[in-house]
Every structure is written in structure tokens, then in C-alpha cells.
Coordinates of C-alpha atoms in Angstrom, one line a residue:
X496 CA -23.0 -10.0 -5.4
X497 CA -20.4 -12.6 -6.0
X498 CA -17.7 -14.4 -4.1
X499 CA -14.1 -15.3 -4.6
X500 CA -14.3 -18.3 -6.9
X501 CA -10.9 -19.9 -7.2
X502 CA -8.7 -19.0 -10.2
X503 CA -5.4 -20.5 -9.1
X504 CA -2.7 -21.9 -11.3
X505 CA -2.8 -25.6 -11.8
X506 CA -0.6 -28.0 -13.8
X507 CA -1.9 -28.9 -17.3
X508 CA -3.4 -32.3 -17.8
X509 CA -6.2 -34.3 -19.2
X510 CA -9.4 -35.1 -17.2
X511 CA -10.3 -34.8 -13.6
X512 CA -7.9 -36.4 -11.0
X513 CA -9.7 -38.6 -8.5
X514 CA -8.9 -38.9 -4.8
X515 CA -7.2 -42.3 -5.4
X516 CA -5.0 -40.9 -8.2
X517 CA -3.8 -38.0 -6.1
X518 CA -0.2 -38.1 -4.8
X519 CA -0.1 -39.1 -1.1
X520 CA 0.8 -35.5 0.0
X521 CA -2.4 -34.3 -1.6
X522 CA -4.4 -37.0 0.0
X523 CA -3.0 -35.9 3.4
X524 CA -3.7 -32.2 2.8
X525 CA -7.2 -33.0 1.6
X526 CA -8.4 -33.7 5.1
X527 CA -7.4 -30.1 6.0
X528 CA -9.3 -28.6 3.2
X529 CA -7.0 -29.0 0.1
X530 CA -8.9 -29.6 -3.1
X531 CA -7.9 -30.3 -6.6
X532 CA -8.8 -27.9 -9.4
X533 CA -11.4 -28.8 -12.1
X534 CA -10.0 -28.9 -15.6
X535 CA -11.1 -26.3 -18.0
X536 CA -10.1 -24.4 -21.2
X537 CA -6.5 -23.3 -20.6
X538 CA -7.4 -19.8 -21.8
X539 CA -9.9 -19.4 -19.0
X540 CA -7.4 -20.7 -16.5
X541 CA -4.7 -18.3 -17.7
X542 CA -7.0 -15.3 -17.7
X543 CA -10.3 -16.1 -15.9
X544 CA -13.4 -14.2 -17.0
X545 CA -15.0 -11.6 -14.7
X546 CA -17.9 -12.8 -12.7
X547 CA -21.4 -11.3 -13.0
X548 CA -24.5 -11.4 -10.9
X549 CA -26.9 -14.2 -11.5
X550 CA -29.6 -13.5 -14.2
X551 CA -32.2 -14.3 -11.4
X552 CA -30.9 -11.2 -9.5
X553 CA -31.4 -9.0 -12.5
X554 CA -34.9 -10.4 -13.1
X555 CA -35.8 -9.9 -9.5
X556 CA -34.7 -6.2 -9.8
X557 CA -36.8 -5.8 -12.9
X558 CA -33.9 -5.3 -15.4
X559 CA -33.8 -6.8 -18.9
X560 CA -30.5 -8.5 -19.8
X561 CA -29.4 -5.8 -22.3
X562 CA -29.9 -3.2 -19.6
X563 CA -28.0 -5.4 -17.1
X564 CA -25.1 -5.7 -19.6
X565 CA -24.9 -1.9 -19.8
X566 CA -24.9 -1.6 -16.1
X567 CA -22.2 -4.1 -15.7
X568 CA -20.0 -2.3 -18.3
X569 CA -20.7 1.0 -16.5
X570 CA -20.0 -0.4 -13.0
X571 CA -16.4 -1.5 -14.0
X572 CA -15.4 2.2 -13.7
X573 CA -18.5 3.8 -12.3
X574 CA -18.4 1.8 -9.1
X575 CA -14.8 2.6 -8.2
X576 CA -15.2 6.2 -9.2
X577 CA -18.3 6.5 -6.9
X578 CA -16.4 5.0 -4.0
X579 CA -13.5 7.4 -4.8
X580 CA -15.7 10.4 -4.8
X581 CA -17.0 9.6 -1.3
X582 CA -13.4 9.0 -0.1
X583 CA -12.3 12.3 -1.7
X584 CA -15.1 14.3 -0.1
X585 CA -14.2 12.9 3.3
X586 CA -10.5 13.6 3.0
X587 CA -10.7 17.1 1.5
X588 CA -13.5 18.3 3.8
X589 CA -12.0 21.1 6.1
X590 CA -8.5 19.8 5.2
X591 CA -6.8 22.8 6.7
X592 CA -8.1 22.0 10.2
X593 CA -6.5 21.9 12.7
X594 CA -4.6 25.0 11.7
X595 CA -1.4 23.8 13.2
X596 CA 1.8 22.0 12.5
X597 CA 0.8 18.6 13.8
X598 CA 3.2 15.8 14.8
X599 CA 6.0 15.2 12.2
X600 CA 4.6 17.9 9.9
X601 CA 7.1 20.0 11.8
X602 CA 9.8 18.2 9.7
X603 CA 8.3 17.3 6.4
X604 CA 6.2 20.4 5.7
X605 CA 9.2 22.7 6.1
X606 CA 11.6 20.3 4.3
X607 CA 9.2 20.1 1.4
X608 CA 9.0 23.9 1.1
X609 CA 12.8 24.2 1.2
X610 CA 13.4 21.3 -1.3
X611 CA 11.2 22.7 -4.0
X612 CA 12.8 26.1 -3.7
X613 CA 16.5 25.3 -2.9
X614 CA 16.8 21.6 -4.0
X615 CA 17.8 20.5 -0.5
X616 CA 16.6 20.7 3.1
X617 CA 17.6 23.5 5.5
X618 CA 17.8 24.3 9.2
X619 CA 14.8 26.3 10.4
X620 CA 14.6 28.5 13.5
X621 CA 12.9 27.1 16.6
X622 CA 10.0 29.5 16.3
X623 CA 9.5 28.8 12.5
X624 CA 6.2 26.9 13.0
X625 CA 4.6 29.9 14.8
X626 CA 5.9 32.3 12.1
X627 CA 4.6 30.2 9.3
X628 CA 1.1 30.0 10.8
X629 CA 1.0 33.7 11.8
X630 CA 2.2 35.0 8.4
X631 CA 0.3 32.5 6.2
X632 CA 3.6 30.9 5.1
X633 CA 5.3 34.2 4.0
X634 CA 8.6 33.6 5.7
X635 CA 12.2 33.6 4.4
X636 CA 13.8 30.3 3.6
X637 CA 17.1 29.7 5.5
X638 CA 20.2 28.8 3.5
X639 CA 22.0 26.5 6.0
X640 CA 21.8 22.9 4.9
X641 CA 20.1 20.4 7.3
X642 CA 20.9 16.8 7.9
X643 CA 17.9 14.7 7.1
X644 CA 17.5 10.9 7.0
X645 CA 14.9 10.2 4.3
X646 CA 15.2 10.5 0.5
X647 CA 13.6 13.4 -1.2
X648 CA 10.7 12.1 -3.3
X649 CA 8.0 12.2 -0.5
X650 CA 9.1 15.8 0.3
X651 CA 8.9 16.8 -3.4
X652 CA 5.3 15.4 -3.5
X653 CA 4.3 17.3 -0.4
X654 CA 6.1 20.4 -1.8
X655 CA 4.1 20.2 -5.0
X656 CA 0.9 20.9 -2.9
X657 CA 2.6 23.8 -1.2
X658 CA 3.8 25.2 -4.5
X659 CA 0.2 25.1 -5.8
X660 CA -1.7 26.2 -2.7
X661 CA 0.8 28.0 -0.5
X662 CA 2.9 27.2 2.6
X663 CA -0.2 26.6 4.7
X664 CA -1.8 23.5 6.4
X665 CA -4.0 23.0 3.4
X666 CA -1.1 23.3 1.0
X667 CA 1.2 20.8 2.7
X668 CA -1.7 18.3 3.2
X669 CA -3.1 18.6 -0.3
X670 CA -1.0 16.0 -2.0
X671 CA -1.3 13.4 0.7
X672 CA -5.1 13.9 0.6
X673 CA -5.0 13.5 -3.2
X674 CA -2.8 10.4 -3.1
X675 CA -5.0 9.0 -0.4
X676 CA -8.1 9.5 -2.6
X677 CA -6.4 8.1 -5.7
X678 CA -5.2 5.0 -3.7
X679 CA -8.8 4.2 -3.0
X680 CA -9.5 4.2 -6.8
X681 CA -6.5 2.0 -7.4
X682 CA -7.5 -0.5 -4.7
X683 CA -11.0 -0.8 -6.2
X684 CA -9.6 -1.5 -9.6
X685 CA -6.8 -3.8 -8.3
X686 CA -9.4 -5.7 -6.2
X687 CA -11.7 -6.0 -9.2
X688 CA -8.9 -7.5 -11.3
X689 CA -7.6 -9.7 -8.5
X690 CA -11.0 -11.2 -7.6
X691 CA -12.6 -10.9 -11.0
X692 CA -15.5 -9.1 -9.2
X693 CA -16.5 -5.5 -9.4
X694 CA -18.4 -5.8 -6.1
X695 CA -15.4 -7.2 -4.1
X696 CA -13.0 -4.7 -5.7
X697 CA -15.3 -1.8 -4.7
X698 CA -15.7 -3.3 -1.3
X699 CA -11.9 -3.4 -0.7
X700 CA -11.7 0.3 -1.7
X701 CA -14.7 1.2 0.4
X702 CA -13.1 -0.5 3.4
X703 CA -9.9 1.6 3.0
X704 CA -12.0 4.7 2.5
X705 CA -13.4 4.3 6.0
X706 CA -10.3 3.2 7.7
X707 CA -9.2 5.7 10.3
X708 CA -5.5 5.3 9.9
X709 CA -5.7 5.8 6.1
X710 CA -8.0 8.8 6.7
X711 CA -5.7 10.5 9.2
X712 CA -2.6 9.8 7.1
X713 CA -4.4 11.3 4.1
X714 CA -4.9 14.5 6.0
X715 CA -1.4 14.8 7.4
X716 CA 1.9 15.7 5.6
X717 CA 3.9 12.6 6.4
X718 CA 5.9 10.4 4.1
X719 CA 4.3 7.1 4.9
X720 CA 1.1 7.8 2.9
X721 CA 3.2 8.7 -0.2
X722 CA 5.2 5.4 0.3
X723 CA 1.9 3.5 0.5
X724 CA 0.7 5.1 -2.8
X725 CA 3.7 4.1 -4.8
X726 CA 3.8 0.6 -3.3
X727 CA 0.2 0.0 -4.2
X728 CA 0.7 1.5 -7.7
X729 CA 3.6 -1.0 -8.2
X730 CA 1.5 -3.9 -7.1
X731 CA -1.3 -2.8 -9.4
X732 CA 1.1 -2.6 -12.3
X733 CA 2.4 -6.1 -11.7
X734 CA -1.2 -7.5 -11.5
X735 CA -2.0 -5.9 -14.9
X736 CA 1.3 -7.2 -16.2
X737 CA 0.4 -10.7 -15.0
X738 CA -2.9 -10.6 -16.9
X739 CA -1.3 -9.2 -20.1
X740 CA 1.5 -11.7 -20.1
X741 CA -0.9 -14.6 -19.6
X742 CA -3.2 -13.3 -22.3
X743 CA -0.3 -13.3 -24.7
X744 CA 0.6 -16.8 -23.7
X745 CA -3.0 -18.0 -24.1
X746 CA -3.2 -16.4 -27.6
X747 CA -0.2 -18.4 -28.7
X748 CA -1.5 -21.8 -27.6
X749 CA -3.3 -24.0 -30.2
X750 CA -7.0 -24.7 -30.2
X751 CA -8.5 -28.1 -31.1
X752 CA -11.3 -28.7 -33.5
X753 CA -13.9 -27.6 -30.9
X754 CA -12.1 -24.3 -30.3
X755 CA -10.9 -25.4 -26.9
X756 CA -7.4 -24.1 -26.1
X757 CA -5.1 -26.9 -25.0
X758 CA -1.7 -26.9 -23.3
X759 CA 1.3 -27.0 -25.5
X760 CA 4.8 -27.7 -24.2
X761 CA 6.6 -26.2 -27.2
X762 CA 4.8 -22.8 -26.8
X763 CA 5.0 -22.8 -23.0
X764 CA 8.7 -23.6 -22.9
X765 CA 9.9 -21.3 -25.7
X766 CA 7.6 -18.3 -26.1
X767 CA 9.5 -15.1 -25.4
X768 CA 7.7 -12.1 -23.8
X769 CA 10.5 -9.5 -23.4
X770 CA 8.5 -6.3 -23.8
X771 CA 6.2 -5.9 -20.8
X772 CA 5.7 -2.1 -20.2
X773 CA 3.6 -2.6 -17.1
X774 CA 6.5 -4.3 -15.4
X775 CA 8.8 -1.5 -16.3
X776 CA 6.2 1.0 -14.9
X777 CA 6.2 -1.1 -11.7
X778 CA 10.0 -0.7 -11.5
X779 CA 9.5 3.1 -11.7
X780 CA 6.9 3.0 -8.9
X781 CA 9.1 0.9 -6.8
X782 CA 11.9 3.4 -7.4
X783 CA 9.7 6.2 -6.3
X784 CA 8.7 4.2 -3.2
X785 CA 12.4 3.5 -2.4
X786 CA 13.2 7.2 -2.9
X787 CA 10.4 8.1 -0.4
X788 CA 11.5 5.8 2.4
X789 CA 14.1 3.1 2.4
X790 CA 11.7 0.3 3.3
X791 CA 10.4 0.6 -0.2
X792 CA 13.4 -1.6 -1.1
X793 CA 11.8 -4.5 0.7
X794 CA 8.9 -4.4 -1.6
X795 CA 11.3 -4.5 -4.6
X796 CA 12.6 -7.8 -3.3
X797 CA 9.2 -9.3 -2.4
X798 CA 7.4 -8.2 -5.5
X799 CA 10.3 -9.2 -7.7
X800 CA 10.1 -12.8 -6.4
X801 CA 6.3 -12.7 -6.6
X802 CA 6.2 -11.7 -10.3
X803 CA 8.8 -14.3 -11.3
X804 CA 6.7 -17.0 -9.5
X805 CA 3.7 -15.8 -11.4
X806 CA 5.5 -16.4 -14.7
X807 CA 6.4 -19.9 -13.5
X808 CA 2.7 -20.6 -12.8
X809 CA 1.6 -19.3 -16.1
X810 CA 4.1 -21.4 -18.1
X811 CA 3.1 -24.4 -16.0
X812 CA -0.6 -24.0 -16.8
X813 CA 0.3 -23.5 -20.5
X814 CA 1.9 -27.0 -20.4
X815 CA 5.7 -26.3 -19.9
X816 CA 7.7 -29.4 -19.1
X817 CA 10.3 -27.4 -17.2
X818 CA 8.5 -24.1 -16.2
X819 CA 11.4 -22.9 -13.9
X820 CA 14.0 -23.4 -16.6
X821 CA 11.7 -21.7 -19.2
X822 CA 11.3 -18.7 -16.9
X823 CA 15.1 -18.5 -16.3
X824 CA 15.7 -18.5 -20.0
X825 CA 13.0 -16.2 -21.2
X826 CA 11.7 -14.1 -18.3
X827 CA 14.1 -13.7 -15.4
X828 CA 16.6 -11.4 -17.1
X829 CA 14.0 -9.1 -18.4
X830 CA 12.2 -9.1 -15.0
X831 CA 15.5 -8.1 -13.4
X832 CA 16.1 -5.3 -15.9
X833 CA 12.6 -3.9 -15.6
X834 CA 12.7 -3.7 -11.8
X835 CA 16.1 -3.5 -10.1
X836 CA 18.1 -1.1 -12.4
X837 CA 15.0 1.0 -13.0
X838 CA 14.4 1.3 -9.2
X839 CA 18.0 2.2 -8.5
X840 CA 18.1 4.7 -11.4
X841 CA 14.9 6.3 -10.2
X842 CA 16.4 6.6 -6.7
X843 CA 19.5 8.3 -8.0
X844 CA 17.6 10.7 -10.2
X845 CA 15.5 11.8 -7.2
X846 CA 18.6 13.3 -5.7
X847 CA 19.1 15.7 -8.7
X848 CA 18.4 18.8 -6.6
X849 CA 21.0 17.9 -4.1
X850 CA 23.5 16.8 -6.8
X851 CA 23.2 20.1 -8.6
X852 CA 23.7 22.2 -5.5
X853 CA 27.1 23.7 -5.0
X854 CA 29.9 21.7 -3.4
X855 CA 31.5 24.8 -1.8
X856 CA 29.7 24.5 1.5
X857 CA 26.6 26.4 0.4
X858 CA 24.8 23.4 -1.1
X859 CA 23.1 20.3 0.4
X860 CA 24.3 18.6 3.5
X861 CA 27.5 16.6 2.9
X862 CA 27.5 17.8 -0.7
X863 CA 31.1 19.1 -0.2
X864 CA 32.4 15.9 1.5
X865 CA 34.3 14.6 -1.5
X866 CA 36.3 17.8 -1.9
X867 CA 36.9 18.3 1.8
X868 CA 37.1 15.3 4.3
X869 CA 36.9 12.7 1.5
X870 CA 39.4 14.2 -0.9
X871 CA 42.0 11.6 -0.1
X872 CA 39.7 8.6 -0.8
X873 CA 41.1 5.7 -2.7
X874 CA 38.1 5.9 -5.1
X875 CA 38.4 9.6 -6.0
X876 CA 40.0 8.7 -9.4
X877 CA 37.1 6.3 -10.3
X878 CA 33.9 8.0 -9.2
X879 CA 32.7 11.6 -9.5
X880 CA 32.7 13.8 -6.4
X881 CA 29.0 14.1 -6.2
X882 CA 28.6 10.3 -6.2
X883 CA 31.2 9.8 -3.5
X884 CA 29.6 12.5 -1.4
X885 CA 26.1 10.9 -1.8
X886 CA 27.5 7.5 -0.9
X887 CA 29.0 9.0 2.3
X888 CA 25.7 10.6 3.1
X889 CA 23.8 7.3 2.7
X890 CA 26.3 5.6 5.0
X891 CA 25.7 8.1 7.7
X892 CA 21.9 7.8 7.2
X893 CA 22.1 4.0 7.5
X894 CA 24.1 4.3 10.8
X895 CA 21.4 6.7 12.1
X896 CA 18.5 4.4 11.3
X897 CA 20.3 1.3 12.7
X898 CA 21.0 3.0 16.0
X899 CA 17.7 4.9 16.4
X900 CA 16.5 3.9 19.9
X901 CA 15.4 7.1 21.6
X902 CA 12.3 6.4 23.7
X903 CA 9.1 8.0 22.5
X904 CA 5.7 8.3 24.2
X905 CA 3.9 6.8 21.3
X906 CA 6.4 4.2 20.0
X907 CA 5.0 0.7 19.7
X908 CA 5.9 -2.9 19.0
X909 CA 5.0 -4.3 15.6
X910 CA 3.2 -7.2 17.3
X911 CA 0.5 -4.7 18.5
X912 CA -0.1 -3.1 15.1
X913 CA -2.7 -5.6 13.8
X914 CA -4.9 -5.0 16.9
X915 CA -4.3 -1.2 17.0
X916 CA -2.6 -1.6 20.3
X917 CA -0.8 1.8 20.5
X918 CA -2.0 4.5 18.2
X919 CA -0.3 7.9 17.8
X920 CA -1.7 11.2 18.9
X921 CA -0.9 13.8 16.3
X922 CA -2.7 16.7 17.9
X923 CA -4.4 17.4 21.2
X924 CA -6.0 20.5 22.8
X925 CA -8.5 21.1 25.7
X926 CA -10.6 24.1 24.7
X927 CA -12.8 25.7 27.3
X928 CA -16.6 25.7 26.8
X929 CA -17.6 28.1 24.1
X930 CA -14.1 28.1 22.4
X931 CA -12.8 26.2 19.3
X932 CA -16.1 24.4 18.8
X933 CA -16.5 23.3 22.4
X934 CA -20.3 23.5 23.3
X935 CA -21.1 26.4 25.6
X936 CA -23.1 24.1 27.9
X937 CA -20.2 21.7 28.4
X938 CA -19.7 20.9 32.1
X939 CA -15.9 20.9 31.7
X940 CA -13.3 21.4 29.1
X941 CA -13.6 19.6 25.8
X942 CA -11.0 17.4 23.9
X943 CA -9.7 18.1 20.4
X944 CA -7.6 15.2 19.1
X945 CA -6.3 13.9 15.9
X946 CA -5.5 10.2 16.7
X947 CA -3.8 8.1 14.1
X948 CA -5.6 4.8 14.7
X949 CA -7.2 2.4 12.3
X950 CA -11.0 1.8 12.4
X951 CA -10.8 -0.8 15.2
X952 CA -13.5 -3.2 14.0
X953 CA -11.9 -3.2 10.5
X954 CA -8.4 -4.1 11.9
X955 CA -9.7 -6.7 14.3
X956 CA -11.7 -8.3 11.5
X957 CA -8.6 -8.0 9.2
X958 CA -6.6 -10.1 11.8
X959 CA -9.0 -13.0 11.1
X960 CA -8.9 -12.3 7.4
X961 CA -5.1 -12.6 7.5
X962 CA -5.4 -16.1 8.9
X963 CA -8.0 -16.9 6.3
X964 CA -5.7 -15.7 3.5
X965 CA -2.8 -17.7 4.8
X966 CA -5.0 -20.8 5.0
X967 CA -6.2 -20.2 1.5
X968 CA -2.7 -19.7 0.1
X969 CA -1.2 -22.7 1.9
X970 CA -4.0 -25.3 1.5
X971 CA -5.8 -24.1 -1.7
X972 CA -2.7 -22.7 -3.4
X973 CA -4.7 -19.6 -4.3
X974 CA -2.3 -17.1 -6.0
X975 CA -4.5 -14.1 -4.9
X976 CA -4.1 -15.0 -1.3
X977 CA -0.4 -15.4 -1.8
X978 CA -0.1 -12.0 -3.4
X979 CA -2.0 -10.4 -0.6
X980 CA 0.1 -12.2 2.0
X981 CA 3.2 -11.0 0.1
X982 CA 2.2 -7.3 0.4
X983 CA 1.4 -7.7 4.1
X984 CA 4.7 -9.5 4.8
X985 CA 6.8 -7.0 3.0
X986 CA 5.3 -4.1 4.9
X987 CA 5.1 -5.7 8.3
X988 CA 7.6 -8.5 8.9
X989 CA 10.9 -6.4 8.5
X990 CA 10.0 -4.3 11.5
X991 CA 10.2 -7.4 13.8
X992 CA 14.0 -7.3 13.2
X993 CA 14.1 -3.8 14.8
X994 CA 12.0 -4.2 17.9
X995 CA 14.5 -2.3 19.9
X996 CA 14.3 0.6 17.4
X997 CA 11.9 3.5 17.9
X998 CA 9.0 2.6 15.6
X999 CA 5.4 3.7 15.3
X1000 CA 2.0 2.2 14.5
X1001 CA 1.4 4.5 11.6
X1002 CA 4.1 2.7 9.6
X1003 CA 1.5 0.0 9.1
X1004 CA -0.4 2.2 6.6
X1005 CA 1.9 0.9 3.9
X1006 CA 0.4 -2.6 4.1
X1007 CA -3.2 -1.5 4.9
X1008 CA -4.4 -1.9 1.3
X1009 CA -3.5 -5.5 1.5
X1010 CA -5.4 -6.0 4.7
X1011 CA -8.4 -4.5 3.0
X1012 CA -8.0 -6.9 0.1
X1013 CA -7.7 -9.8 2.6
X1014 CA -10.9 -8.7 4.4
X1015 CA -12.7 -8.3 1.1
X1016 CA -11.6 -11.8 0.1
X1017 CA -12.9 -13.2 3.5
X1018 CA -16.2 -11.4 3.0
X1019 CA -16.5 -13.0 -0.4
X1020 CA -16.1 -16.4 1.2
X1021 CA -18.8 -15.5 3.8
X1022 CA -21.2 -14.6 0.9
X1023 CA -20.7 -18.1 -0.4
X1024 CA -19.2 -19.8 -3.5
X1025 CA -21.0 -19.9 -6.9
X1026 CA -23.8 -22.4 -6.9
X1027 CA -24.7 -22.0 -3.3
X1028 CA -28.2 -22.5 -2.2
X1029 CA -30.5 -19.5 -1.6
X1030 CA -30.5 -20.2 2.1
X1031 CA -26.7 -20.2 2.1
X1032 CA -26.6 -17.0 0.1
X1033 CA -29.1 -15.2 2.4
X1034 CA -27.2 -16.2 5.5
X1035 CA -23.9 -15.2 4.0
X1036 CA -25.2 -11.8 2.8
X1037 CA -26.7 -11.2 6.3
X1038 CA -23.4 -12.0 8.0
X1039 CA -21.3 -10.0 5.6
X1040 CA -23.7 -7.1 5.6
X1041 CA -23.7 -6.8 9.4
X1042 CA -19.9 -6.9 9.5
X1043 CA -19.5 -4.2 6.8
X1044 CA -22.2 -2.0 8.4
X1045 CA -20.5 -2.3 11.8
X1046 CA -17.2 -1.2 10.3
X1047 CA -18.9 1.8 8.7
X1048 CA -20.6 2.7 12.0
X1049 CA -17.2 2.4 13.8
X1050 CA -15.6 4.9 11.4
X1051 CA -18.5 7.4 12.0
X1052 CA -18.3 6.9 15.8
X1053 CA -14.5 7.7 15.8
X1054 CA -14.9 10.6 13.3
X1055 CA -14.4 13.4 16.0
X1056 CA -11.0 12.0 17.0
X1057 CA -9.9 11.5 13.4
X1058 CA -10.6 15.2 12.5
X1059 CA -9.8 17.1 15.7
X1060 CA -13.5 18.0 16.3
X1061 CA -14.1 19.3 19.8
X1062 CA -16.2 17.0 21.9
X1063 CA -17.0 16.9 25.6
X1064 CA -14.3 15.1 27.6
X1065 CA -16.7 12.3 28.6
X1066 CA -17.4 11.6 25.0
X1067 CA -13.7 11.5 24.3
X1068 CA -13.2 9.1 27.2
X1069 CA -15.9 6.8 25.8
X1070 CA -13.9 6.4 22.6
X1071 CA -10.7 5.4 24.5
X1072 CA -11.6 1.7 24.4
X1073 CA -8.2 0.5 25.5
X1074 CA -5.9 2.1 28.1
X1075 CA -3.0 2.0 25.6
X1076 CA -4.9 4.5 23.4
X1077 CA -4.5 7.4 25.9

């Protein structure tokens, strides 16, 4: 096992700075935990090597070093794939249960079926859910266009599963289960690259695999799981782009007679790195996130600033005299082109089905606006009818979201999300003894519930991990902590501006991967830094192990209320730890 050894950006220089030579602000921060960075080969500071277990550990386990090297190579992908396999089995097991249209599946499952067949959403009859379940999805699709308030990509994704496996609970949940499983694999690999540790990367993925909110959202046809997948994919692309760009910068720096790479102002100030395909792919993923739900646009802004600051840090380490000016000259324009236009173009293309529908009143909702109510617009000579109709539609949707304040039983305040204050019940039944899995010897009715709630011990520990990450970023200037904090902030903080709006706890699934990264980073610190004594390592491993095992146990304990398994009502009450969970 290994911990999160620091690999933050530091200015180039010669030798180790002493306490007396530090600027006064560094001396003041030092008493709160700020430390300077040891000087090293610039190449290793630009792209730090991956950590490996101590040779003593391999010797204690009875492995020769050649065998240990093969295991390490295998574990880079083998570890994440093993964690992903477990996550996939959990998510796909009995995926069609409950055989019902649960919570907002009543909107997205039917919208998805319509959009893959007609190109736009339609109005369904009030008894459509019952007919769909009774006839195994064999129902006619209405033609009357429906007013919907979310872009189409998430519904296309859900609809792909329906197209493959039918208009059934398994069909409309298939793609969210698949994306949920793949997101665990992505998080393992992202965490490995972020922390330079296969163990901590796999730990982050394993934590998300046993989180109740992620699990329930993976087994429900809602848009937020799709949004989370594309946001995490965009973040992973930017982390890879960071490594690739810094490796190119390191390769361009000169080496001295001893082979040590040194900073070079000429290279750092003037090297151009225009072609960065992973950044363009991040722009595509951000566009797909934006075209799933509008809050994907917040991640575009946050990640855009983050990746530019990463470029500043890289050029500073490489020896740039004016790193900000160098980034403005050589990186900023390309970063903008790779993200903002790509995101907006992706969003526009996602509406192709609606755009190609007729504008004679038989197409998508508001598709005929430009040739009817909007035909006297001052802009009719400049923009095509479909674009003006789409713009009008988007204005109406914005007004809807801004004014949405209808009370809901399960709405919550974003302050409560981090402590799982108000989860959302997606499904609840009270079967009698001997029915729907309720034991025949039950003294009274059982409870069957699908409760969208994170694994409580994981979220409560993540609350402390968030504080640790903020401390690490502010006082240690750790770029990894800053990146994690950026993902959490982009997914959480915007909702504080809409506290009067009807919002739900399950929106938090979009920043859940970053909470798992934060918790993995804190656990790495608990394990101890490199060079720790055996006693420190043993104590750290014991503490970290107990925490992880408690989180795993907590997921198992809440399994019945994640899956809709019938349990005696007293067992259900025992799992309602807080009054606000009922």
C-alpha cells in the first residue's frame, strides 16, 4: 500500500530554500502546516513516477522482484477491472426489479422510447405506465408533441437500452447500469493517475462501487447518472491531457551533463502545444453533459479555468519567467477552441431529431414557432427558422427552471446533501406475509423500498475528507486536492443559489466521484507518507482498514432498501437512522 506523496507544482530554482530564506507569507503559513517542496529533476516534477510497494513488502509476501514487477504491470489494469467486475455484478443483478415505473422513470423511460422512434418527446395517456408493464412494452407511440425541460442526450442514452432490450424495466435501466459500471472503471484509472498509486485509484473506485446513491442511480432510468458519467469522463480526459502536455514540455527541456533535466526559460516561455486531442475529447464529453442537463455548463466553466491553471503551473515548473503570459500566448486560445465551441456544437447537434421533425405542427414541441407565432421576428431574415424556434424553446425552458418552486415531499436543501439529510424514496410497497418476498412468518406487513441514499458512513467520512482536501489545497498547494475540490464545487455550490427552487438530494450524484477521490486521498494520508516508521504504517493501516470495512458493511446493511427487497417492517425501521429519512 502507498499514500499520497505530494507531486504539486513548484517554481523552478536551484537548491533547497531554508526557513529564513522563505518570504514572510510562507513563514506565517508554515505554522499552519505549509511546507516548501524539495527540489528534484524537473522531469519528475512535471510527470511524477508511479509509486510502488516497498521491496520489503514483496519479500515478506515471498515474491521475487521480477514476479513483483509483472504483478505491478498487471495491476494497473487488472485491479480496476476486478473492481469494475464486482460493481457490474451488483448493478446488473436482478436489474428489472422492481417491475414498476419508479419515481421519475415515468418521464424519462417514455420520453426515451419516443425520442428514439420519433425524434422528439410525446404526450402519453395517464394509464400508459400500466399498459407498458402489462403488455411488456408493446404499446402504440402517441404523435402529439410534449413540452419537456431537459435536452435530449440523456434520453437517447436511455433509449439505446430500450432499443436493444425492449420497452421494459430492464431495457430502460440497462444503459444507466452500464454507465454506472463503466464510471467505476474510469474512477479507478483516474484515481491511479491522479495519486500515482494503483491502490488508491482502486480504492476510490471501490468506494463508489459500494455507495448507495450511485448504486440506486445506476439501477434507475434518470438523467443524473448519465450526466455524472460524462462529467467524470471529461475530467479524466483533462487529467490525461495534463500528463501528456507536461511530458511534451519535459521532453523539450535540456539535460545537463549528468542527465538531469533543468528548467529552461526559453523553452517554457515559447514552446507551443496546439494539438492536444484529449482536451478536444474533454470538450465533446462536456458537450454531452450539457446536452443531458443544463448544469453540465457549470463544469465547462470550472474545468476550463482548471485546465488553464494547470498549464500555468506546468510552464512555471519548466522555468517560464512569465508563465501567465506564456499561457495566454500559446495555450489559452487553443484551450478555448477545444472546449467552448466543441461543447456548444455538440449541444446543437444533439437536437438533430427535433430539428429534422416537420414544422407544420406535427413535429417536436415549438418546432413550428418560427413559422407561426414568431414569423414577424426581427431576426427572421438572419437566422433559419429551426434555430429561431429552438432559441424560443430554450427561453421557455429557462423560465421554467428559474421559477420551479412547487413543493415536493422529498425536496431538500443542498446544505443537507453532504450528510444525507433527506434522501428520496423511489419506490415503496407493503406486501403482506407470504407475498412479494415477505416471509410467511412475518408478524405484520413487510416493507419494500428503493431509497436513493448514499452509504451513510461513506458520506459522513467524505465530509471530513472534504475539509482535508481544502486544507491540503490551501496550505500545501496540492494540485490534486484543488482538482477534486473543483469537481465538488462545480457540482454542489451552484445549487445554493436556488435554495427556494424544488431540488433533490440525488442531484449530488454528479459530484460523488470527487467525494470518493477526496476520501481515498484522506485514507492515503491515514496510511502514512513514504518513509514512515513500521509502527506508523501499522497504525495507519489499521485505522484505514477499519474505516473501509465499516463502509463496506454499511452498504451491505442497507442493501435491502437499495434493491426493493422485502424485509419485516421492524428491520426497515431499524435502517431509518434519522427521522428525515422516512
